[in-house]
Tab-separated table of C-alpha atoms in Angstrom:
chain	number	residue	atom	x	y	z
A	6	MET	CA	200.966	-134.345	53.760
A	7	GLN	CA	203.522	-135.951	51.354
A	8	SER	CA	204.156	-134.364	47.995
A	9	TRP	CA	205.744	-136.322	45.155
A	10	ARG	CA	209.272	-136.856	43.987
A	11	ALA	CA	210.814	-134.189	41.848
A	12	PRO	CA	212.322	-135.025	38.477
A	13	ALA	CA	215.843	-133.827	37.721
A	14	VAL	CA	215.950	-130.480	35.937
A	15	PRO	CA	218.872	-129.724	33.660
A	16	VAL	CA	220.707	-126.386	34.123
A	17	LEU	CA	220.837	-124.348	30.914
A	18	PRO	CA	223.616	-122.074	29.818
A	19	GLY	CA	223.278	-118.393	28.966
A	20	ASP	CA	221.382	-115.409	30.459
A	21	ALA	CA	217.883	-116.477	31.397
A	22	SER	CA	216.759	-112.998	32.454
A	23	ALA	CA	217.444	-111.220	29.177
A	24	ALA	CA	213.632	-110.644	28.871
A	25	PRO	CA	211.352	-109.621	31.763
A	26	LEU	CA	209.041	-112.309	32.982
A	27	GLN	CA	205.503	-111.134	32.375
A	28	LEU	CA	202.093	-112.519	33.440
A	29	HIS	CA	198.601	-111.395	32.703
A	30	ASP	CA	197.388	-110.142	36.055
A	31	SER	CA	193.627	-110.971	36.440
A	32	SER	CA	193.164	-108.124	39.003
A	33	SER	CA	194.595	-105.355	36.796
A	34	ARG	CA	193.634	-107.091	33.424
A	35	GLN	CA	196.928	-106.351	31.954
A	36	LEU	CA	200.411	-107.723	31.470
A	37	VAL	CA	202.691	-107.014	34.357
A	38	ASP	CA	206.399	-107.679	35.046
A	39	VAL	CA	206.706	-110.317	37.754
A	40	VAL	CA	209.676	-108.886	39.766
A	41	VAL	CA	210.744	-111.081	42.642
A	42	ALA	CA	212.294	-109.261	45.537
A	43	GLY	CA	215.155	-111.374	46.867
A	44	PRO	CA	216.373	-114.869	45.990
A	45	THR	CA	213.027	-116.727	46.510
A	46	ALA	CA	209.819	-116.481	44.444
A	47	ARG	CA	206.623	-117.220	46.403
A	48	LEU	CA	203.754	-118.969	44.746
A	49	TYR	CA	200.414	-120.313	45.968
A	50	VAL	CA	198.247	-122.538	43.640
A	51	CYS	CA	194.888	-123.786	44.924
A	52	GLY	CA	194.840	-127.589	44.951
A	53	ILE	CA	192.350	-130.288	44.254
A	54	THR	CA	189.247	-131.343	46.219
A	55	PRO	CA	189.947	-135.101	45.963
A	56	TYR	CA	186.516	-136.449	45.257
A	57	ASP	CA	187.689	-137.657	41.843
A	58	ALA	CA	190.855	-138.294	39.826
A	59	THR	CA	192.961	-135.695	37.960
A	60	HIS	CA	191.031	-134.547	34.935
A	61	LEU	CA	192.495	-132.597	31.947
A	62	GLY	CA	191.328	-129.331	33.432
A	63	HIS	CA	193.297	-130.042	36.562
A	64	ALA	CA	196.409	-131.064	34.531
A	65	ALA	CA	196.239	-127.955	32.287
A	66	THR	CA	196.173	-125.750	35.358
A	67	TYR	CA	199.026	-127.383	37.225
A	68	LEU	CA	201.176	-127.606	34.054
A	69	THR	CA	200.699	-123.815	33.743
A	70	PHE	CA	202.203	-123.124	37.053
A	71	ASP	CA	204.824	-125.825	36.633
A	72	THR	CA	205.993	-123.772	33.649
A	73	LEU	CA	206.187	-120.682	35.801
A	74	VAL	CA	208.200	-122.567	38.457
A	75	ARG	CA	210.618	-123.826	35.755
A	76	LEU	CA	211.149	-120.393	34.395
A	77	TRP	CA	211.886	-118.958	37.866
A	78	ARG	CA	214.309	-121.843	38.487
A	79	ASP	CA	216.023	-121.319	35.170
A	80	ARG	CA	216.547	-117.659	36.340
A	81	GLY	CA	218.393	-118.920	39.331
A	82	LEU	CA	215.650	-118.301	41.837
A	83	GLU	CA	214.561	-120.609	44.660
A	84	VAL	CA	210.794	-121.119	44.607
A	85	ASP	CA	208.645	-121.504	47.733
A	86	TYR	CA	205.576	-123.200	46.199
A	87	VAL	CA	202.501	-123.933	48.321
A	88	GLN	CA	199.602	-126.064	47.153
A	89	ASN	CA	196.685	-127.231	49.301
A	90	VAL	CA	194.385	-130.210	49.237
A	91	THR	CA	190.814	-129.515	50.183
A	92	ASP	CA	190.452	-132.950	51.853
A	93	ILE	CA	187.228	-132.075	53.637
A	94	ASP	CA	184.412	-130.391	51.728
A	95	ASP	CA	180.869	-131.054	50.578
A	96	PRO	CA	181.690	-132.583	47.131
A	97	LEU	CA	183.937	-135.084	48.872
A	98	LEU	CA	181.296	-136.059	51.360
A	99	GLU	CA	178.664	-136.353	48.619
A	100	ARG	CA	180.885	-138.580	46.498
A	101	ALA	CA	181.652	-140.808	49.525
A	102	ALA	CA	177.887	-141.096	50.406
A	103	ARG	CA	177.008	-141.849	46.792
A	104	ASP	CA	179.450	-144.671	46.633
A	105	GLY	CA	179.001	-145.948	50.120
A	106	GLU	CA	182.630	-145.286	51.038
A	107	ASP	CA	184.396	-143.674	53.936
A	108	TRP	CA	185.228	-140.076	53.010
A	109	VAL	CA	188.749	-140.359	54.344
A	110	ALA	CA	189.450	-143.472	52.157
A	111	VAL	CA	188.133	-141.499	49.092
A	112	ALA	CA	190.323	-138.498	49.831
A	113	GLU	CA	193.427	-140.566	50.416
A	114	ARG	CA	192.955	-142.640	47.280
A	115	GLU	CA	192.235	-139.756	44.966
A	116	THR	CA	195.085	-137.689	46.441
A	117	ALA	CA	197.496	-140.540	45.933
A	118	LEU	CA	196.282	-140.832	42.299
A	119	PHE	CA	196.815	-137.090	41.797
A	120	ARG	CA	200.442	-137.508	42.979
A	121	GLU	CA	200.915	-140.348	40.539
A	122	ASP	CA	199.555	-138.220	37.617
A	123	MET	CA	201.747	-135.215	38.513
A	124	THR	CA	204.797	-137.546	38.771
A	125	ALA	CA	203.991	-139.032	35.314
A	126	LEU	CA	203.516	-135.585	33.837
A	127	ARG	CA	206.921	-134.501	35.405
A	128	ALA	CA	205.386	-131.589	37.294
A	129	LEU	CA	207.744	-130.184	39.881
A	130	PRO	CA	206.254	-130.796	43.419
A	131	PRO	CA	205.321	-127.942	45.700
A	132	THR	CA	207.525	-127.085	48.525
A	133	HIS	CA	204.598	-127.369	50.946
A	134	TYR	CA	201.694	-129.742	50.120
A	135	VAL	CA	199.083	-129.134	52.763
A	136	GLY	CA	195.771	-130.793	53.448
A	137	ALA	CA	192.976	-128.858	55.091
A	138	VAL	CA	192.582	-131.529	57.733
A	139	GLU	CA	196.176	-131.299	58.869
A	140	ALA	CA	195.945	-127.504	58.887
A	141	MET	CA	192.644	-127.503	60.925
A	142	ASP	CA	194.138	-125.876	64.010
A	143	GLU	CA	195.767	-123.067	62.124
A	144	ILE	CA	192.693	-122.397	60.077
A	145	ALA	CA	190.585	-122.199	63.145
A	146	ALA	CA	193.054	-119.877	64.861
A	147	PHE	CA	192.812	-117.509	61.841
A	148	VAL	CA	188.982	-117.558	62.001
A	149	VAL	CA	189.222	-116.650	65.716
A	150	ARG	CA	191.436	-113.768	64.734
A	151	LEU	CA	188.877	-112.468	62.265
A	152	LEU	CA	186.110	-112.898	64.815
A	153	ASP	CA	188.034	-111.010	67.460
A	154	SER	CA	188.717	-108.221	65.093
A	155	GLY	CA	184.976	-107.614	64.496
A	156	ALA	CA	185.340	-108.673	60.809
A	157	ALA	CA	183.355	-111.876	61.395
A	158	TYR	CA	180.089	-112.719	63.092
A	159	ARG	CA	178.146	-115.709	64.240
A	160	LEU	CA	174.889	-116.814	62.617
A	161	ASP	CA	173.398	-119.484	64.635
A	162	GLU	CA	176.559	-121.502	65.475
A	163	ASP	CA	178.279	-120.825	62.162
A	164	VAL	CA	180.782	-117.998	61.557
A	165	TYR	CA	180.656	-115.658	58.603
A	166	PHE	CA	183.046	-113.027	57.219
A	167	SER	CA	181.748	-109.514	56.739
A	168	ILE	CA	182.871	-108.244	53.240
A	169	ALA	CA	182.239	-104.748	54.496
A	170	ALA	CA	185.371	-105.147	56.803
A	171	ALA	CA	187.618	-105.484	53.634
A	172	GLU	CA	188.532	-102.124	52.166
A	173	HIS	CA	189.703	-103.609	48.897
A	174	PHE	CA	186.923	-106.095	48.403
A	175	GLY	CA	186.168	-106.458	44.666
A	176	ALA	CA	189.706	-105.401	43.581
A	177	VAL	CA	190.765	-108.956	42.617
A	178	SER	CA	187.832	-109.767	40.203
A	179	ALA	CA	186.456	-106.268	39.488
A	180	TYR	CA	183.022	-107.876	38.982
A	181	ASP	CA	179.842	-105.979	39.484
A	182	ALA	CA	177.433	-106.851	42.309
A	183	ASP	CA	175.004	-108.896	40.043
A	184	THR	CA	177.811	-110.973	38.610
A	185	MET	CA	179.183	-111.621	42.147
A	186	LEU	CA	175.837	-112.743	43.372
A	187	ALA	CA	175.279	-115.077	40.485
A	188	LEU	CA	178.801	-116.646	40.813
A	189	SER	CA	178.449	-116.980	44.576
A	190	ALA	CA	175.275	-119.032	44.198
A	191	GLU	CA	176.868	-121.170	41.376
A	192	ARG	CA	180.145	-121.721	43.110
A	193	GLY	CA	179.411	-122.894	46.601
A	194	GLY	CA	178.198	-119.770	48.278
A	195	ASP	CA	174.864	-119.273	50.063
A	196	PRO	CA	173.743	-115.728	49.192
A	197	GLN	CA	170.111	-116.562	49.997
A	198	ARG	CA	170.722	-117.556	53.593
A	199	PRO	CA	168.605	-115.474	55.952
A	200	GLY	CA	170.391	-113.500	58.676
A	201	LYS	CA	173.580	-112.715	56.874
A	202	LYS	CA	174.711	-109.113	57.039
A	203	HIS	CA	175.299	-109.155	53.255
A	204	PRO	CA	174.359	-111.898	50.781
A	205	LEU	CA	177.974	-112.241	49.626
A	206	ASP	CA	179.416	-112.751	53.109
A	207	PRO	CA	181.273	-116.139	52.986
A	208	LEU	CA	181.307	-118.888	55.492
A	209	LEU	CA	184.339	-119.180	57.674
A	210	TRP	CA	183.349	-121.927	60.016
A	211	LEU	CA	180.592	-124.465	59.642
A	212	ALA	CA	179.385	-125.717	63.057
A	213	ALA	CA	179.094	-129.478	63.365
A	214	ARG	CA	176.177	-131.065	61.511
A	215	PRO	CA	174.687	-134.505	62.431
A	216	GLY	CA	176.403	-137.318	60.552
A	217	GLU	CA	179.149	-135.037	59.206
A	218	PRO	CA	182.843	-134.922	60.275
A	219	SER	CA	183.846	-132.054	62.617
A	220	TRP	CA	186.794	-131.030	64.696
A	221	ASP	CA	187.243	-129.468	68.090
A	222	SER	CA	188.347	-125.786	68.080
A	223	PRO	CA	187.992	-122.619	70.045
A	224	LEU	CA	185.019	-121.890	67.700
A	225	GLY	CA	183.213	-125.081	68.785
A	226	LYS	CA	183.102	-128.352	66.905
A	227	GLY	CA	182.995	-127.822	63.144
A	228	ARG	CA	184.996	-127.464	59.931
A	229	PRO	CA	186.250	-124.480	57.880
A	230	GLY	CA	184.833	-122.770	54.881
A	231	TRP	CA	186.588	-123.169	51.611
A	232	HIS	CA	188.134	-119.679	51.134
A	233	VAL	CA	189.629	-119.225	54.549
A	234	GLU	CA	191.423	-122.486	54.220
A	235	CYS	CA	193.670	-121.201	51.464
A	236	THR	CA	194.186	-117.834	53.211
A	237	ALA	CA	195.477	-119.435	56.434
A	238	ILE	CA	197.621	-121.949	54.654
A	239	ALA	CA	199.186	-119.317	52.412
A	240	LEU	CA	199.865	-116.718	55.066
A	241	ASN	CA	201.425	-119.157	57.425
A	242	ARG	CA	203.969	-120.331	54.751
A	243	LEU	CA	204.410	-117.419	52.385
A	244	GLY	CA	203.248	-114.357	54.315
A	245	SER	CA	201.301	-111.510	52.815
A	246	GLY	CA	202.100	-109.980	49.477
A	247	PHE	CA	203.495	-113.131	47.886
A	248	ASP	CA	204.419	-113.055	44.251
A	249	VAL	CA	201.680	-115.095	42.413
A	250	GLN	CA	198.322	-116.578	43.312
A	251	GLY	CA	197.379	-119.141	40.700
A	252	GLY	CA	194.426	-121.442	39.870
A	253	GLY	CA	191.812	-122.008	37.298
A	254	SER	CA	189.749	-119.094	35.951
A	255	ASP	CA	186.688	-120.405	37.918
A	256	LEU	CA	188.491	-119.456	41.133
A	257	LEU	CA	188.744	-115.766	40.433
A	258	PHE	CA	185.360	-115.242	42.154
A	259	PRO	CA	184.478	-116.003	44.780
A	260	HIS	CA	187.473	-118.044	45.966
A	261	HIS	CA	190.388	-115.704	45.282
A	262	GLU	CA	188.403	-112.598	45.976
A	263	MET	CA	187.323	-113.862	49.336
A	264	SER	CA	190.776	-115.304	50.272
A	265	ALA	CA	192.315	-111.914	49.584
A	266	ALA	CA	189.629	-110.103	51.628
A	267	HIS	CA	190.370	-112.532	54.630
A	268	GLY	CA	194.085	-111.987	54.203
A	269	GLU	CA	193.729	-108.180	54.005
A	270	VAL	CA	191.697	-108.040	57.244
A	271	GLY	CA	193.660	-110.707	59.099
A	272	THR	CA	197.048	-109.104	58.496
A	273	GLY	CA	196.139	-105.458	57.944
A	274	SER	CA	198.166	-105.391	54.753
A	275	TRP	CA	197.317	-105.386	51.047
A	276	PRO	CA	197.723	-106.960	48.593
A	277	PHE	CA	197.341	-110.542	49.636
A	278	ALA	CA	199.053	-111.550	46.435
A	279	ARG	CA	200.959	-109.199	44.066
A	280	THR	CA	199.822	-110.972	40.836
A	281	TYR	CA	196.822	-113.149	40.091
A	282	ALA	CA	197.161	-115.618	37.236
A	283	HIS	CA	194.310	-117.854	36.034
A	284	ALA	CA	194.213	-120.821	33.562
A	285	GLY	CA	191.281	-121.275	31.187
A	286	MET	CA	188.833	-124.059	31.159
A	287	VAL	CA	189.036	-127.250	29.061
A	288	GLY	CA	185.999	-128.542	27.194
A	289	LEU	CA	185.446	-131.810	25.564
A	290	SER	CA	184.428	-131.951	21.843
A	291	GLY	CA	182.301	-128.804	22.131
A	292	GLU	CA	180.897	-129.217	25.691
A	293	LYS	CA	182.032	-127.962	29.083
A	294	MET	CA	183.946	-130.739	30.819
A	295	SER	CA	182.378	-131.184	34.270
A	296	LYS	CA	181.448	-133.727	36.938
A	297	SER	CA	177.777	-133.142	36.440
A	298	ARG	CA	177.906	-133.828	32.643
A	299	GLY	CA	179.891	-137.063	33.295
A	300	ASN	CA	182.339	-136.229	30.525
A	301	LEU	CA	185.597	-135.761	32.472
A	302	VAL	CA	188.686	-137.131	30.786
A	303	PHE	CA	191.091	-138.449	33.394
A	304	VAL	CA	194.827	-138.380	33.198
A	305	SER	CA	195.130	-141.770	34.902
A	306	SER	CA	192.720	-143.278	32.286
A	307	LEU	CA	194.820	-141.952	29.467
A	308	ARG	CA	197.995	-143.275	31.094
A	309	ALA	CA	196.362	-146.670	31.633
A	310	ALA	CA	195.488	-146.734	27.961
A	311	GLY	CA	199.136	-146.344	27.120
A	312	VAL	CA	199.389	-142.611	26.379
A	313	ASP	CA	202.839	-141.242	26.703
A	314	PRO	CA	202.728	-138.509	29.485
A	315	GLY	CA	205.028	-136.428	27.349
A	316	ALA	CA	202.581	-136.440	24.465
A	317	LEU	CA	199.752	-135.576	26.881
A	318	ARG	CA	201.906	-132.697	28.286
A	319	LEU	CA	202.572	-131.348	24.777
A	320	ALA	CA	198.870	-131.558	23.901
A	321	LEU	CA	197.974	-129.526	26.958
A	322	LEU	CA	200.756	-126.948	26.357
A	323	ALA	CA	199.650	-126.449	22.728
A	324	ALA	CA	196.996	-123.908	23.849
A	325	HIS	CA	197.772	-120.695	25.689
A	326	TYR	CA	197.055	-121.175	29.381
A	327	ARG	CA	194.601	-118.291	29.597
A	328	GLN	CA	192.591	-119.634	26.636
A	329	ASP	CA	189.437	-121.753	27.162
A	330	ARG	CA	190.085	-124.624	24.901
A	331	GLU	CA	188.405	-127.817	23.458
A	332	TRP	CA	189.872	-131.293	23.836
A	333	PHE	CA	189.441	-133.647	20.854
A	334	ASP	CA	191.041	-136.938	19.906
A	335	SER	CA	193.086	-134.908	17.356
A	336	THR	CA	194.463	-132.742	20.228
A	337	LEU	CA	196.232	-135.795	21.677
A	338	SER	CA	197.243	-137.088	18.178
A	339	ALA	CA	198.991	-133.814	17.555
A	340	GLY	CA	200.811	-134.125	20.813
A	341	ARG	CA	201.931	-137.664	19.965
A	342	ASP	CA	203.128	-136.493	16.440
A	343	ARG	CA	205.067	-133.482	17.954
A	344	LEU	CA	206.789	-135.665	20.538
A	345	ALA	CA	207.852	-138.182	17.829
A	346	SER	CA	209.218	-135.364	15.647
A	347	TRP	CA	211.193	-133.833	18.455
A	348	ARG	CA	212.697	-137.196	19.554
A	349	THR	CA	213.759	-137.816	15.966
A	350	ALA	CA	215.377	-134.356	15.759
A	351	VAL	CA	217.426	-134.723	18.971
A	352	ALA	CA	218.642	-138.189	17.828
A	353	ARG	CA	220.451	-136.520	14.956
A	354	PRO	CA	224.264	-135.937	15.188
A	355	THR	CA	223.918	-132.231	14.510
A	356	GLY	CA	221.224	-129.497	14.366
A	357	PRO	CA	220.663	-125.772	14.171
A	358	SER	CA	222.139	-123.567	16.942
A	359	GLY	CA	221.169	-124.904	20.388
A	360	GLU	CA	222.006	-121.581	22.087
A	361	ALA	CA	219.593	-119.724	19.770
A	362	LEU	CA	216.893	-122.301	20.610
A	363	VAL	CA	217.281	-121.765	24.269
A	364	ALA	CA	217.133	-117.988	23.955
A	365	GLU	CA	213.981	-118.191	21.793
A	366	LEU	CA	212.350	-120.586	24.226
A	367	ARG	CA	213.087	-118.336	27.176
A	368	ALA	CA	211.769	-115.334	25.317
A	369	ALA	CA	208.550	-117.052	24.340
A	370	LEU	CA	207.791	-118.348	27.729
A	371	SER	CA	208.723	-115.093	29.493
A	372	ALA	CA	205.952	-113.439	27.530
A	373	ASP	CA	202.993	-114.639	29.610
A	374	LEU	CA	203.963	-118.261	29.507
A	375	ASP	CA	203.381	-118.402	25.722
A	376	THR	CA	203.637	-122.161	25.365
A	377	PRO	CA	202.158	-122.279	21.756
A	378	ALA	CA	205.079	-119.939	20.646
A	379	ALA	CA	207.554	-122.062	22.585
A	380	LEU	CA	206.351	-125.218	20.886
A	381	ALA	CA	206.528	-123.519	17.549
A	382	VAL	CA	210.141	-122.522	18.270
A	383	VAL	CA	211.088	-126.183	18.897
A	384	ASP	CA	209.095	-127.270	15.843
A	385	ALA	CA	211.031	-124.967	13.690
A	386	TRP	CA	214.350	-126.088	15.170
A	387	ALA	CA	213.367	-129.834	14.621
A	388	ALA	CA	212.434	-129.124	10.983
A	389	ALA	CA	215.629	-127.326	10.096
A	390	ASP	CA	219.218	-128.523	9.359
A	391	GLY	CA	222.329	-127.324	11.043
A	392	GLU	CA	225.960	-128.198	11.819
A	393	ASP	CA	226.001	-127.635	15.568
A	394	ALA	CA	227.113	-130.905	17.093
A	395	SER	CA	226.196	-129.801	20.553
A	396	ALA	CA	222.716	-128.700	19.529
A	397	PRO	CA	220.722	-132.001	19.937
A	398	ALA	CA	221.827	-132.497	23.514
A	399	LEU	CA	221.202	-128.832	24.431
A	400	ALA	CA	217.865	-129.011	22.749
A	401	ARG	CA	216.966	-132.090	24.746
A	402	ASP	CA	217.984	-130.306	27.946
A	403	ALA	CA	216.087	-127.144	27.059
A	404	VAL	CA	212.841	-129.014	26.373
A	405	ASP	CA	213.256	-130.931	29.615
A	406	ALA	CA	214.053	-127.816	31.735
A	407	LEU	CA	211.608	-125.364	30.383
A	408	LEU	CA	208.700	-127.540	29.001
A	409	GLY	CA	209.041	-130.515	31.259
A	410	VAL	CA	209.161	-133.042	28.512
A	411	SER	CA	211.740	-135.817	28.395
A	412	LEU	CA	213.037	-136.533	24.927
């Protein structure tokens, strides 16, 4: 699957690694130093299910991990970044049936729109952008491995994973059993299905159903479960123990918990990922933003209305990535005002020290991607006077390289 074109990223002067890069690890619930062994950082971020266009929650999540990629690159690291597309799943089939469209056409159109949105927002593209359909053979082969190991079992013609086979099951989310059961039912699981060895056992392979797409495999005709899709795609490109697993906070359980359990059993090694980072949810004017409520705000709609993507990016970066936040008209207005202020500042002939600005930006972002602090650093620089003739150009490059905003 094609990714999107990468924007040019300026190279900044100075020591980018003066402060350790820290992230809040969801599994340990504490800040941890993200220490990359070797010249390449390895990142997996769960991608979209393309039944609809990119909404603000998607954008906030992918800009979070774009900031991480930019920090790593600023530190001189290569980044092996994998993002999937769940281009076959129940929500996609339901959307296609509702609108009387072919599910393939819906997936292709919405994925193309996502690429356009990411390009406009100047998000750096993943190294590997992988659809579930194109990865079908490797996913099925991984399910066969789990089945052969005794960690999976058949129920009718479907295949389920036995959570009892994973020694570290529960270590990613640390949720109690009642919470897991409730979230499983809410987020695509089937804890009430009769015949399962444990209510939380997740689906690995759904046998062909009448009227639904299916693929030939050693398991019989069918299609994969959601969690194992990401496990197989990640392992085959990054290996086990990669640096960061990212996504929205709603993926912590069951998705990331189950993916890690599959990976542990399939490889015999732990952890699946060394750090788990999760972005908060975005609400609209006091309500949860969701498909069911019909109140999603789409990036493409804002762009069509003439919103500068730089202003939208700044509006989304104004809240800390882990924070659940609300989106109001005033949120975007603040982003517009900030963008205008910064552009005015870099158009001046001189300004305060550019080197100090770069150092402060790096320090803020290295402290758990603290974008509100980073934005405040640039605000203060833009509001101050200075005699450094090189500062405006360096400030422009710093905001571009680290915050992804073109001034």
